[in-house]
PDB file of C-alpha atoms in Angstrom:
ATOM      1  CA  MET A1308      31.343  -6.167   0.867  1.00 43.00           C
ATOM      2  CA  THR A1309      29.123  -5.261  -2.050  1.00 43.00           C
ATOM      3  CA  THR A1310      25.027  -5.362  -1.391  1.00 41.00           C
ATOM      4  CA  LEU A1311      22.538  -5.312  -3.968  1.00 33.00           C
ATOM      5  CA  HIS A1312      19.326  -3.660  -2.659  1.00 37.00           C
ATOM      6  CA  SER A1313      15.600  -3.523  -4.333  1.00 34.00           C
ATOM      7  CA  SER A1314      13.754  -0.861  -6.279  1.00 39.00           C
ATOM      8  CA  MET A1315      12.197   1.928  -5.182  1.00 40.00           C
ATOM      9  CA  THR A1316       8.764   1.592  -7.163  1.00 39.00           C
ATOM     10  CA  ASP A1317       6.044  -0.957  -6.823  1.00 42.00           C
ATOM     11  CA  ASN A1318       2.433  -0.516  -7.492  1.00 43.00           C
ATOM     12  CA  ARG A1319       3.345   3.308  -6.723  1.00 46.00           C
ATOM     13  CA  ASP A1320       4.009   6.179  -8.712  1.00 57.00           C
ATOM     14  CA  PRO A1321       8.387   6.020  -8.974  1.00 65.00           C
ATOM     15  CA  LEU A1322      10.235   8.115  -6.488  1.00 72.00           C
ATOM     16  CA  THR A1323      12.160  10.476  -7.853  1.00 78.00           C
ATOM     17  CA  VAL A1324      14.846  11.745  -7.236  1.00 83.00           C
ATOM     18  CA  ARG A1325      16.305  15.255  -8.387  1.00 86.00           C
ATOM     19  CA  THR A1326      19.403  16.576  -6.048  1.00 90.00           C
ATOM     20  CA  VAL A1327      21.876  15.186  -4.646  1.00 93.00           C
ATOM     21  CA  ASP A1328      20.530  16.281  -1.256  1.00 94.00           C
ATOM     22  CA  GLU A1329      17.852  14.201  -2.000  1.00 93.00           C
ATOM     23  CA  ALA A1330      19.895  11.364  -2.988  1.00 93.00           C
ATOM     24  CA  ILE A1331      21.624  11.733  -0.181  1.00 95.00           C
ATOM     25  CA  THR A1332      18.862  11.347   1.934  1.00 94.00           C
ATOM     26  CA  LEU A1333      17.254   8.512   0.303  1.00 91.00           C
ATOM     27  CA  ALA A1334      20.811   6.380   0.378  1.00 91.00           C
ATOM     28  CA  PRO A1335      20.074   5.133   4.292  1.00 89.00           C
ATOM     29  CA  TYR A1336      16.367   4.061   3.302  1.00 86.00           C
ATOM     30  CA  LEU A1337      17.591   2.344   0.263  1.00 85.00           C
ATOM     31  CA  LEU A1338      20.275   0.078   2.299  1.00 84.00           C
ATOM     32  CA  GLY A1339      18.076  -0.535   5.228  1.00 81.00           C
ATOM     33  CA  PHE A1340      21.463   1.102   7.392  1.00 84.00           C
ATOM     34  CA  ALA A1341      23.093   4.599   7.684  1.00 88.00           C
ATOM     35  CA  PRO A1342      26.403   4.317   5.389  1.00 90.00           C
ATOM     36  CA  SER A1343      29.643   5.244   6.438  1.00 91.00           C
ATOM     37  CA  GLU A1344      33.169   5.058   4.744  1.00 94.00           C
ATOM     38  CA  SER A1345      31.264   3.202   1.281  1.00 93.00           C
ATOM     39  CA  LEU A1346      30.742   4.216  -1.910  1.00 96.00           C
ATOM     40  CA  LEU A1347      27.068   3.888  -3.160  1.00 94.00           C
ATOM     41  CA  LEU A1348      25.685   3.520  -6.818  1.00 92.00           C
ATOM     42  CA  ILE A1349      22.000   4.226  -6.830  1.00 89.00           C
ATOM     43  CA  VAL A1350      20.872   3.709 -10.804  1.00 87.00           C
ATOM     44  CA  ALA A1351      17.266   4.732 -11.944  1.00 79.00           C
ATOM     45  CA  ASP A1352      14.979   2.180 -13.374  1.00 70.00           C
ATOM     46  CA  ASP A1353      14.224   4.312 -16.593  1.00 66.00           C
ATOM     47  CA  GLY A1354      17.579   2.709 -18.654  1.00 58.00           C
ATOM     48  CA  ALA A1355      18.678   0.454 -16.262  1.00 54.00           C
ATOM     49  CA  ALA A1356      19.414  -3.279 -17.106  1.00 53.00           C
ATOM     50  CA  CYS A1357      18.651  -4.200 -13.453  1.00 58.00           C
ATOM     51  CA  GLN A1358      15.817  -2.533 -12.507  1.00 59.00           C
ATOM     52  CA  GLY A1359      16.157  -1.046  -8.936  1.00 66.00           C
ATOM     53  CA  PHE A1360      20.092  -1.400  -8.946  1.00 77.00           C
ATOM     54  CA  VAL A1361      21.501  -0.481  -6.345  1.00 84.00           C
ATOM     55  CA  ALA A1362      25.168  -1.319  -4.835  1.00 86.00           C
ATOM     56  CA  ARG A1363      27.745  -0.058  -2.024  1.00 88.00           C
ATOM     57  CA  VAL A1364      31.175  -1.166  -1.512  1.00 89.00           C
ATOM     58  CA  ASP A1365      33.468  -0.312   1.679  1.00 91.00           C
ATOM     59  CA  LEU A1366      35.879   2.236   0.602  1.00 95.00           C
ATOM     60  CA  GLY A1367      38.601   0.182   1.144  1.00 94.00           C
ATOM     61  CA  ASP A1368      38.044  -2.008  -1.178  1.00 92.00           C
ATOM     62  CA  VAL A1369      37.522  -0.373  -4.457  1.00 95.00           C
ATOM     63  CA  ALA A1370      40.721   2.133  -3.075  1.00 95.00           C
ATOM     64  CA  SER A1371      43.264   1.251  -6.228  1.00 96.00           C
ATOM     65  CA  ALA A1372      42.437   1.257  -9.971  1.00 96.00           C
ATOM     66  CA  ALA A1373      42.579  -2.291  -9.909  1.00 96.00           C
ATOM     67  CA  ALA A1374      40.546  -3.054  -7.420  1.00 95.00           C
ATOM     68  CA  MET A1375      38.246  -0.507  -8.628  1.00 96.00           C
ATOM     69  CA  ASP A1376      38.267  -1.639 -11.720  1.00 95.00           C
ATOM     70  CA  SER A1377      37.013  -5.057 -10.683  1.00 92.00           C
ATOM     71  CA  PHE A1378      33.992  -3.050  -9.387  1.00 92.00           C
ATOM     72  CA  ALA A1379      33.274  -1.725 -12.151  1.00 92.00           C
ATOM     73  CA  TYR A1380      33.087  -4.798 -14.569  1.00 89.00           C
ATOM     74  CA  ARG A1381      30.455  -6.192 -12.181  1.00 85.00           C
ATOM     75  CA  VAL A1382      28.393  -3.560 -11.807  1.00 87.00           C
ATOM     76  CA  ILE A1383      28.140  -1.976 -15.634  1.00 88.00           C
ATOM     77  CA  SER A1384      26.083  -4.661 -17.060  1.00 84.00           C
ATOM     78  CA  LEU A1385      23.891  -4.359 -14.819  1.00 81.00           C
ATOM     79  CA  ALA A1386      23.385  -0.377 -14.762  1.00 82.00           C
ATOM     80  CA  GLY A1387      22.744  -0.113 -18.588  1.00 82.00           C
ATOM     81  CA  GLN A1388      22.242   2.918 -19.438  1.00 83.00           C
ATOM     82  CA  GLY A1389      19.772   4.301 -16.082  1.00 84.00           C
ATOM     83  CA  ARG A1390      20.915   7.181 -15.443  1.00 88.00           C
ATOM     84  CA  THR A1391      23.390   7.036 -11.938  1.00 91.00           C
ATOM     85  CA  VAL A1392      24.193   8.723  -8.953  1.00 93.00           C
ATOM     86  CA  MET A1393      27.149   7.969  -7.269  1.00 95.00           C
ATOM     87  CA  LEU A1394      28.108   8.926  -3.224  1.00 97.00           C
ATOM     88  CA  ALA A1395      31.017   8.577  -1.441  1.00 97.00           C
ATOM     89  CA  PHE A1396      29.910   8.874   2.386  1.00 97.00           C
ATOM     90  CA  SER A1397      33.383   9.774   4.482  1.00 97.00           C
ATOM     91  CA  LYS A1398      34.677  11.823   7.437  1.00 96.00           C
ATOM     92  CA  ASP A1399      37.631  11.781   4.735  1.00 96.00           C
ATOM     93  CA  GLN A1400      37.095  14.234   2.219  1.00 95.00           C
ATOM     94  CA  ASP A1401      40.296  13.475   0.332  1.00 95.00           C
ATOM     95  CA  ARG A1402      39.470  10.039   0.686  1.00 97.00           C
ATOM     96  CA  GLY A1403      35.564  10.312  -0.736  1.00 96.00           C
ATOM     97  CA  MET A1404      36.854  12.199  -3.728  1.00 95.00           C
ATOM     98  CA  ALA A1405      39.939   9.885  -4.440  1.00 96.00           C
ATOM     99  CA  VAL A1406      37.154   6.945  -4.619  1.00 97.00           C
ATOM    100  CA  LEU A1407      34.494   9.489  -7.075  1.00 96.00           C
ATOM    101  CA  HIS A1408      37.582  10.100  -9.469  1.00 95.00           C
ATOM    102  CA  LEU A1409      38.637   6.421  -9.264  1.00 97.00           C
ATOM    103  CA  ALA A1410      34.986   5.316  -9.725  1.00 96.00           C
ATOM    104  CA  THR A1411      34.284   7.740 -12.755  1.00 95.00           C
ATOM    105  CA  ARG A1412      37.527   6.896 -14.707  1.00 95.00           C
ATOM    106  CA  ALA A1413      36.605   3.084 -14.528  1.00 96.00           C
ATOM    107  CA  MET A1414      32.667   3.607 -15.544  1.00 94.00           C
ATOM    108  CA  LYS A1415      33.036   6.231 -17.898  1.00 90.00           C
ATOM    109  CA  GLY A1416      30.873   4.046 -20.104  1.00 86.00           C
ATOM    110  CA  MET A1417      27.786   4.255 -17.723  1.00 90.00           C
ATOM    111  CA  ASN A1418      25.144   7.114 -17.613  1.00 91.00           C
ATOM    112  CA  ILE A1419      26.527   9.039 -14.392  1.00 92.00           C
ATOM    113  CA  GLY A1420      24.162  12.039 -13.337  1.00 90.00           C
ATOM    114  CA  ASP A1421      26.482  13.296 -10.298  1.00 93.00           C
ATOM    115  CA  ALA A1422      29.423  12.068  -8.476  1.00 95.00           C
ATOM    116  CA  ALA A1423      29.712  13.388  -4.936  1.00 95.00           C
ATOM    117  CA  TRP A1424      31.191  12.552  -1.571  1.00 97.00           C
ATOM    118  CA  THR A1425      29.555  13.926   1.736  1.00 97.00           C
ATOM    119  CA  ASP A1426      30.220  13.275   4.920  1.00 96.00           C
ATOM    120  CA  GLY A1427      26.943  13.861   6.284  1.00 94.00           C
ATOM    121  CA  GLN A1428      27.103  17.252   6.930  1.00 95.00           C
ATOM    122  CA  SER A1429      28.266  18.611   3.584  1.00 95.00           C
ATOM    123  CA  TRP A1430      28.552  17.542   0.326  1.00 95.00           C
ATOM    124  CA  ARG A1431      30.919  18.209  -2.536  1.00 93.00           C
ATOM    125  CA  SER A1432      30.286  16.896  -6.603  1.00 93.00           C
ATOM    126  CA  VAL A1433      33.129  15.469  -8.446  1.00 91.00           C
ATOM    127  CA  PHE A1434      31.046  17.401 -11.516  1.00 87.00           C
ATOM    128  CA  CYS A1435      30.644  20.803 -10.488  1.00 77.00           C
ATOM    129  CA  ASP A1436      31.981  23.883 -12.352  1.00 65.00           C
ATOM    130  CA  GLU A1437      29.873  26.742 -10.975  1.00 61.00           C
ATOM    131  CA  GLN A1438      32.099  29.293  -9.457  1.00 58.00           C
ATOM    132  CA  ASN A1439      31.334  28.342  -5.686  1.00 59.00           C
ATOM    133  CA  CYS A1440      32.438  24.761  -6.246  1.00 67.00           C
ATOM    134  CA  LYS A1441      35.505  25.789  -4.533  1.00 69.00           C
ATOM    135  CA  GLU A1442      33.267  25.645  -0.777  1.00 81.00           C
ATOM    136  CA  ASN A1443      31.569  22.226  -0.041  1.00 90.00           C
ATOM    137  CA  HIS A1444      27.540  22.712   0.207  1.00 92.00           C
ATOM    138  CA  PRO A1445      26.090  22.100   3.243  1.00 94.00           C
ATOM    139  CA  TYR A1446      23.804  19.076   3.216  1.00 96.00           C
ATOM    140  CA  ILE A1447      19.911  20.022   3.198  1.00 95.00           C
ATOM    141  CA  PRO A1448      17.780  16.660   4.119  1.00 94.00           C
ATOM    142  CA  ALA A1449      14.563  16.533   2.235  1.00 93.00           C
ATOM    143  CA  PRO A1450      12.125  15.958   4.367  1.00 93.00           C
ATOM    144  CA  LYS A1451       9.564  14.969   1.569  1.00 91.00           C
ATOM    145  CA  ILE A1452      11.724  12.120   0.462  1.00 89.00           C
ATOM    146  CA  ALA A1453      12.330  10.492   3.685  1.00 89.00           C
ATOM    147  CA  ALA A1454       8.546  10.436   4.000  1.00 90.00           C
ATOM    148  CA  GLU A1455       8.130   8.436   0.936  1.00 87.00           C
ATOM    149  CA  ALA A1456      10.856   5.965   1.445  1.00 82.00           C
ATOM    150  CA  VAL A1457       8.938   5.426   4.914  1.00 83.00           C
ATOM    151  CA  TYR A1458       5.280   5.184   3.319  1.00 81.00           C
ATOM    152  CA  ARG A1459       6.751   2.512   1.216  1.00 77.00           C
ATOM    153  CA  GLY A1460       8.006   0.415   3.766  1.00 73.00           C
ATOM    154  CA  LEU A1461      11.765   0.828   4.092  1.00 75.00           C
ATOM    155  CA  THR A1462      13.383   1.503   7.374  1.00 76.00           C
ATOM    156  CA  VAL A1463      16.907   2.369   8.560  1.00 80.00           C
ATOM    157  CA  VAL A1464      18.691   1.248  11.685  1.00 75.00           C
ATOM    158  CA  PRO A1465      21.265   3.957  12.756  1.00 76.00           C
ATOM    159  CA  SER A1466      24.154   1.540  11.751  1.00 76.00           C
ATOM    160  CA  ARG A1467      24.939  -1.432   9.460  1.00 78.00           C
ATOM    161  CA  THR A1468      27.040  -2.541  12.706  1.00 80.00           C
ATOM    162  CA  GLN A1469      23.767  -2.518  14.520  1.00 80.00           C
ATOM    163  CA  LEU A1470      22.038  -4.817  11.724  1.00 77.00           C
ATOM    164  CA  VAL A1471      24.621  -7.368  12.194  1.00 81.00           C
ATOM    165  CA  ASP A1472      23.760  -7.432  16.179  1.00 82.00           C
ATOM    166  CA  GLN A1473      20.301  -8.210  14.910  1.00 80.00           C
ATOM    167  CA  LEU A1474      21.508 -10.511  12.743  1.00 84.00           C
ATOM    168  CA  SER A1475      23.576 -12.414  15.481  1.00 87.00           C
ATOM    169  CA  GLY A1476      22.837 -15.034  17.575  1.00 86.00           C
ATOM    170  CA  PRO A1477      23.967 -15.959  21.709  1.00 89.00           C
ATOM    171  CA  GLY A1478      27.557 -16.820  20.595  1.00 88.00           C
ATOM    172  CA  ARG A1479      28.638 -20.642  21.603  1.00 88.00           C
ATOM    173  CA  THR A1480      24.964 -21.234  23.955  1.00 89.00           C
ATOM    174  CA  CYS A1481      22.196 -20.206  23.961  1.00 89.00           C
ATOM    175  CA  ASP A1482      19.359 -19.468  27.202  1.00 92.00           C
ATOM    176  CA  PRO A1483      18.102 -22.362  28.977  1.00 93.00           C
ATOM    177  CA  ASP A1484      14.836 -21.859  27.786  1.00 95.00           C
ATOM    178  CA  THR A1485      15.795 -21.669  24.465  1.00 95.00           C
ATOM    179  CA  ARG A1486      17.951 -24.786  24.494  1.00 95.00           C
ATOM    180  CA  ARG A1487      14.544 -26.389  26.206  1.00 96.00           C
ATOM    181  CA  LEU A1488      12.694 -26.193  23.586  1.00 96.00           C
ATOM    182  CA  ILE A1489      15.740 -26.978  20.878  1.00 96.00           C
ATOM    183  CA  THR A1490      15.272 -30.046  22.943  1.00 96.00           C
ATOM    184  CA  ASN A1491      11.619 -30.798  22.519  1.00 95.00           C
ATOM    185  CA  ALA A1492      11.864 -29.895  19.134  1.00 95.00           C
ATOM    186  CA  ARG A1493      14.508 -32.628  18.174  1.00 95.00           C
ATOM    187  CA  ARG A1494      11.783 -34.741  20.116  1.00 95.00           C
ATOM    188  CA  ARG A1495       8.944 -34.040  17.918  1.00 93.00           C
ATOM    189  CA  LEU A1496      11.042 -34.305  15.030  1.00 95.00           C
ATOM    190  CA  SER A1497      13.040 -37.506  15.692  1.00 92.00           C
ATOM    191  CA  ARG A1498      10.388 -39.920  13.711  1.00 90.00           C
ATOM    192  CA  ARG A1499       9.562 -37.866  11.240  1.00 95.00           C
ATOM    193  CA  SER A1500      11.644 -37.842   7.665  1.00 96.00           C
ATOM    194  CA  ASP A1501      12.549 -35.425   5.627  1.00 96.00           C
ATOM    195  CA  ASP A1502       9.837 -34.526   3.219  1.00 96.00           C
ATOM    196  CA  VAL A1503       7.472 -34.413   5.863  1.00 96.00           C
ATOM    197  CA  VAL A1504       9.842 -32.152   7.839  1.00 96.00           C
ATOM    198  CA  ALA A1505      10.284 -29.917   5.139  1.00 96.00           C
ATOM    199  CA  ALA A1506       6.653 -29.822   4.443  1.00 96.00           C
ATOM    200  CA  ARG A1507       5.651 -29.088   7.505  1.00 93.00           C
ATOM    201  CA  CYS A1508       8.321 -26.143   7.548  1.00 94.00           C
ATOM    202  CA  ARG A1509       6.580 -24.491   4.633  1.00 94.00           C
ATOM    203  CA  ALA A1510       2.923 -25.334   5.063  1.00 93.00           C
ATOM    204  CA  LEU A1511       3.206 -23.208   8.129  1.00 90.00           C
ATOM    205  CA  VAL A1512       4.873 -19.956   6.446  1.00 91.00           C
ATOM    206  CA  LYS A1513       2.654 -20.224   3.570  1.00 88.00           C
ATOM    207  CA  SER A1514      -0.532 -20.785   6.216  1.00 87.00           C
ATOM    208  CA  GLY A1515      -0.281 -17.432   7.447  1.00 80.00           C
ATOM    209  CA  SER A1516      -0.663 -18.441  11.096  1.00 81.00           C
ATOM    210  CA  PRO A1517       1.512 -16.609  14.135  1.00 83.00           C
ATOM    211  CA  ILE A1518       4.649 -18.401  14.199  1.00 87.00           C
ATOM    212  CA  ASP A1519       6.184 -18.205  17.972  1.00 92.00           C
ATOM    213  CA  SER A1520       9.286 -18.955  19.055  1.00 94.00           C
ATOM    214  CA  ALA A1521       8.645 -22.805  19.656  1.00 94.00           C
ATOM    215  CA  VAL A1522       7.698 -22.792  15.793  1.00 93.00           C
ATOM    216  CA  VAL A1523      10.795 -21.048  15.330  1.00 95.00           C
ATOM    217  CA  VAL A1524      13.266 -22.828  16.936  1.00 96.00           C
ATOM    218  CA  GLU A1525      11.515 -26.173  15.509  1.00 95.00           C
ATOM    219  CA  MET A1526      12.571 -25.011  12.096  1.00 96.00           C
ATOM    220  CA  ALA A1527      15.556 -23.831  12.968  1.00 96.00           C
ATOM    221  CA  VAL A1528      16.640 -27.756  13.973  1.00 97.00           C
ATOM    222  CA  ALA A1529      14.971 -28.840  11.086  1.00 97.00           C
ATOM    223  CA  ALA A1530      17.262 -26.631   8.874  1.00 96.00           C
ATOM    224  CA  GLN A1531      20.327 -28.585  10.499  1.00 95.00           C
ATOM    225  CA  ARG A1532      19.140 -31.219   8.114  1.00 95.00           C
ATOM    226  CA  PRO A1533      20.913 -31.193   4.723  1.00 94.00           C
ATOM    227  CA  GLU A1534      18.062 -32.351   2.672  1.00 95.00           C
ATOM    228  CA  VAL A1535      15.811 -30.019   4.419  1.00 96.00           C
ATOM    229  CA  ALA A1536      17.326 -27.091   4.465  1.00 96.00           C
ATOM    230  CA  ARG A1537      18.137 -27.958   0.623  1.00 96.00           C
ATOM    231  CA  THR A1538      15.002 -28.118  -0.098  1.00 96.00           C
ATOM    232  CA  LEU A1539      13.849 -24.989   1.916  1.00 97.00           C
ATOM    233  CA  TRP A1540      16.176 -23.467  -0.505  1.00 97.00           C
ATOM    234  CA  MET A1541      14.808 -24.956  -3.467  1.00 96.00           C
ATOM    235  CA  THR A1542      11.600 -24.309  -3.214  1.00 96.00           C
ATOM    236  CA  MET A1543      11.555 -20.614  -1.778  1.00 96.00           C
ATOM    237  CA  GLU A1544       9.469 -18.180  -3.195  1.00 94.00           C
ATOM    238  CA  ARG A1545       9.389 -14.636  -3.581  1.00 91.00           C
ATOM    239  CA  GLU A1546       6.223 -14.168  -2.763  1.00 91.00           C
ATOM    240  CA  HIS A1547       6.334 -15.987   0.424  1.00 92.00           C
ATOM    241  CA  ALA A1548      10.483 -14.141   0.895  1.00 93.00           C
ATOM    242  CA  ALA A1549       9.050 -11.960   3.600  1.00 91.00           C
ATOM    243  CA  GLU A1550       7.805 -14.267   5.705  1.00 93.00           C
ATOM    244  CA  TRP A1551      10.864 -16.550   5.586  1.00 95.00           C
ATOM    245  CA  LEU A1552      12.911 -13.322   6.468  1.00 94.00           C
ATOM    246  CA  THR A1553      11.011 -12.708   9.696  1.00 93.00           C
ATOM    247  CA  ILE A1554      11.453 -16.540  11.152  1.00 95.00           C
ATOM    248  CA  TRP A1555      15.193 -16.835  10.372  1.00 96.00           C
ATOM    249  CA  ALA A1556      16.163 -13.844  11.348  1.00 94.00           C
ATOM    250  CA  GLN A1557      14.482 -14.402  14.971  1.00 94.00           C
ATOM    251  CA  ALA A1558      15.890 -18.258  14.968  1.00 95.00           C
ATOM    252  CA  LEU A1559      19.444 -16.451  14.504  1.00 95.00           C
ATOM    253  CA  ALA A1560      18.957 -14.952  17.637  1.00 93.00           C
ATOM    254  CA  MET A1561      17.773 -17.299  19.543  1.00 95.00           C
ATOM    255  CA  ILE A1562      19.891 -20.513  18.279  1.00 95.00           C
ATOM    256  CA  PRO A1563      24.228 -20.643  19.107  1.00 94.00           C
ATOM    257  CA  ASP A1564      26.673 -20.643  16.631  1.00 91.00           C
ATOM    258  CA  ARG A1565      26.875 -24.014  15.724  1.00 92.00           C
ATOM    259  CA  MET A1566      23.325 -24.057  14.219  1.00 94.00           C
ATOM    260  CA  ALA A1567      23.697 -21.305  12.538  1.00 93.00           C
ATOM    261  CA  PRO A1568      25.264 -22.110   8.834  1.00 92.00           C
ATOM    262  CA  ALA A1569      22.003 -23.437   7.142  1.00 94.00           C
ATOM    263  CA  PRO A1570      19.490 -20.772   9.052  1.00 95.00           C
ATOM    264  CA  LEU A1571      22.074 -18.448   7.918  1.00 94.00           C
ATOM    265  CA  ALA A1572      22.442 -18.527   4.472  1.00 95.00           C
ATOM    266  CA  LEU A1573      18.244 -19.176   4.165  1.00 96.00           C
ATOM    267  CA  CYS A1574      17.741 -15.905   6.081  1.00 96.00           C
ATOM    268  CA  GLY A1575      20.463 -14.488   3.596  1.00 94.00           C
ATOM    269  CA  LEU A1576      18.415 -16.215   0.484  1.00 96.00           C
ATOM    270  CA  ALA A1577      14.951 -14.419   1.676  1.00 95.00           C
ATOM    271  CA  GLY A1578      16.469 -11.132   2.558  1.00 91.00           C
ATOM    272  CA  TRP A1579      17.905 -11.317  -1.226  1.00 91.00           C
ATOM    273  CA  LEU A1580      15.069 -12.728  -2.458  1.00 91.00           C
ATOM    274  CA  SER A1581      12.450 -10.007  -0.498  1.00 86.00           C
ATOM    275  CA  GLY A1582      14.672  -6.874  -1.983  1.00 80.00           C
ATOM    276  CA  ASP A1583      16.891  -6.320   1.301  1.00 83.00           C
ATOM    277  CA  GLY A1584      20.178  -7.129   0.101  1.00 81.00           C
ATOM    278  CA  ALA A1585      21.867  -5.680   3.196  1.00 83.00           C
ATOM    279  CA  VAL A1586      20.444  -9.039   4.934  1.00 89.00           C
ATOM    280  CA  ALA A1587      21.870 -10.791   2.064  1.00 89.00           C
ATOM    281  CA  SER A1588      25.401  -9.116   2.233  1.00 87.00           C
ATOM    282  CA  ILE A1589      25.519  -9.371   6.120  1.00 89.00           C
ATOM    283  CA  CYS A1590      24.516 -13.467   6.257  1.00 92.00           C
ATOM    284  CA  ALA A1591      27.049 -14.473   3.892  1.00 89.00           C
ATOM    285  CA  CYS A1592      29.589 -12.487   5.664  1.00 86.00           C
ATOM    286  CA  ARG A1593      28.689 -14.288   8.754  1.00 86.00           C
ATOM    287  CA  CYS A1594      28.352 -17.600   6.767  1.00 83.00           C
ATOM    288  CA  GLU A1595      32.100 -17.490   6.065  1.00 80.00           C
ATOM    289  CA  GLY A1596      34.606 -19.903   7.670  1.00 70.00           C
ATOM    290  CA  MET A1597      31.210 -21.425   9.401  1.00 73.00           C
ATOM    291  CA  ALA A1598      31.380 -25.049   8.778  1.00 64.00           C
ATOM    292  CA  GLY A1599      27.933 -27.087   7.601  1.00 63.00           C
ATOM    293  CA  GLY A1600      25.231 -26.307   5.784  1.00 58.00           C
ATOM    294  CA  ALA A1601      26.308 -28.093   2.721  1.00 66.00           C
ATOM    295  CA  ASP A1602      26.589 -25.382  -0.246  1.00 86.00           C
ATOM    296  CA  LEU A1603      24.196 -23.226   0.894  1.00 93.00           C
ATOM    297  CA  PRO A1604      26.380 -20.511   2.793  1.00 91.00           C
ATOM    298  CA  GLU A1605      28.573 -20.868  -0.546  1.00 91.00           C
ATOM    299  CA  ALA A1606      25.206 -20.863  -3.036  1.00 92.00           C
ATOM    300  CA  LEU A1607      24.576 -17.422  -1.291  1.00 92.00           C
ATOM    301  CA  ALA A1608      27.714 -15.801  -1.257  1.00 89.00           C
ATOM    302  CA  ALA A1609      28.112 -16.638  -5.261  1.00 88.00           C
ATOM    303  CA  ILE A1610      24.472 -14.706  -5.490  1.00 88.00           C
ATOM    304  CA  VAL A1611      25.792 -11.976  -3.991  1.00 86.00           C
ATOM    305  CA  GLY A1612      29.044 -11.613  -4.959  1.00 80.00           C
ATOM    306  CA  ALA A1613      27.739 -11.554  -8.627  1.00 77.00           C
ATOM    307  CA  PHE A1614      25.105  -9.359  -8.334  1.00 75.00           C
ATOM    308  CA  VAL A1615      22.361 -11.331  -9.237  1.00 80.00           C
ATOM    309  CA  PRO A1616      19.354  -9.841  -9.754  1.00 79.00           C
ATOM    310  CA  PRO A1617      15.918 -11.027  -7.380  1.00 85.00           C
ATOM    311  CA  LYS A1618      13.878 -11.511 -10.566  1.00 83.00           C
ATOM    312  CA  LEU A1619      16.082 -14.118 -11.599  1.00 86.00           C
ATOM    313  CA  TRP A1620      15.076 -17.293  -9.163  1.00 93.00           C
ATOM    314  CA  ASP A1621      11.850 -17.308 -11.224  1.00 91.00           C
ATOM    315  CA  VAL A1622      13.916 -18.620 -13.818  1.00 91.00           C
ATOM    316  CA  MET A1623      16.966 -19.699 -13.088  1.00 92.00           C
ATOM    317  CA  ASP A1624      18.369 -23.451 -11.132  1.00 94.00           C
ATOM    318  CA  HIS A1625      17.786 -23.536  -8.037  1.00 95.00           C
ATOM    319  CA  ASP A1626      19.903 -25.700  -6.908  1.00 94.00           C
ATOM    320  CA  PRO A1627      22.454 -24.682  -4.477  1.00 93.00           C
ATOM    321  CA  THR A1628      25.473 -26.650  -5.808  1.00 91.00           C
ATOM    322  CA  LEU A1629      25.209 -25.754  -9.402  1.00 92.00           C
ATOM    323  CA  ILE A1630      25.140 -21.944  -7.997  1.00 92.00           C
ATOM    324  CA  ALA A1631      28.028 -22.543  -5.534  1.00 87.00           C
ATOM    325  CA  HIS A1632      29.968 -24.476  -7.793  1.00 85.00           C
ATOM    326  CA  PRO A1633      29.035 -24.015 -11.850  1.00 84.00           C
ATOM    327  CA  PRO A1634      29.935 -26.160 -14.653  1.00 79.00           C
ATOM    328  CA  LEU A1635      33.056 -24.869 -16.136  1.00 66.00           C
ATOM    329  CA  ASP A1636      31.571 -24.237 -19.719  1.00 56.00           C
ATOM    330  CA  GLU A1637      28.849 -22.042 -18.252  1.00 47.00           C
TER     331      GLU A1637
END
């Protein structure tokens, strides 16, 4: 699965990465988890077609020349002429180096500053022409880079699996307390129109008031109505995406799988809009094979798969049906 992530620049000075060691240190903060068996592209904003473009793909998904060419086709236009660092994270050095050679060939038109394999203990660049290149370089963490990333609010979980767990629910059934909240929410919302329910959900988020478990479950119940879910999707704003992400992530941890499709898609949309591409990617993966949710899961998959920059949300059509099934002449 390939993912798009946020820029390291905000209203503070840009974070500058000068060495492979610094890039390896920064990588988990950009992804939100420690990568493994992954190819990662970090593109500098200066010269990039898509500001803050970072992409990750499983090594197994780009192990052939054809697969790498397909991946390159999607990323080259977004990378533009931004200086790019490629990192192959793998316990198998030969595997990592082989993927890097495929990548540098497929992306030869890009401004590649370096391409290196690492297992977290050492690294080797495919471009190294120094005398000691026959030996791996020891990886030396860059604490200043880590501190700057934390200062910018970036956090890391030990693995992608743990992040998946955080966005997973109890399975087919939920606990008695949650069942009681679901029953109460259905009763409260039963006589309210879709427009009123959607407006209430949006007002709660914009109010800035504390959101407790009862409210979170009520929003999950509200999202079971296709028109409510569709309205919440189409009216989500980047300004409030972080708040929506917190709500939908909490809901997913509580509700049974049968209620998950629409909240998953909305959580993925909120993650994408707030710059958390890992969340968007995981939500899109979880949506696969789930019934329900109208066109929202398909629309999320289309956004994630096409590396759509979050800033385009301000000008693009929000209609999930058009996103999921664009007209053939466009």
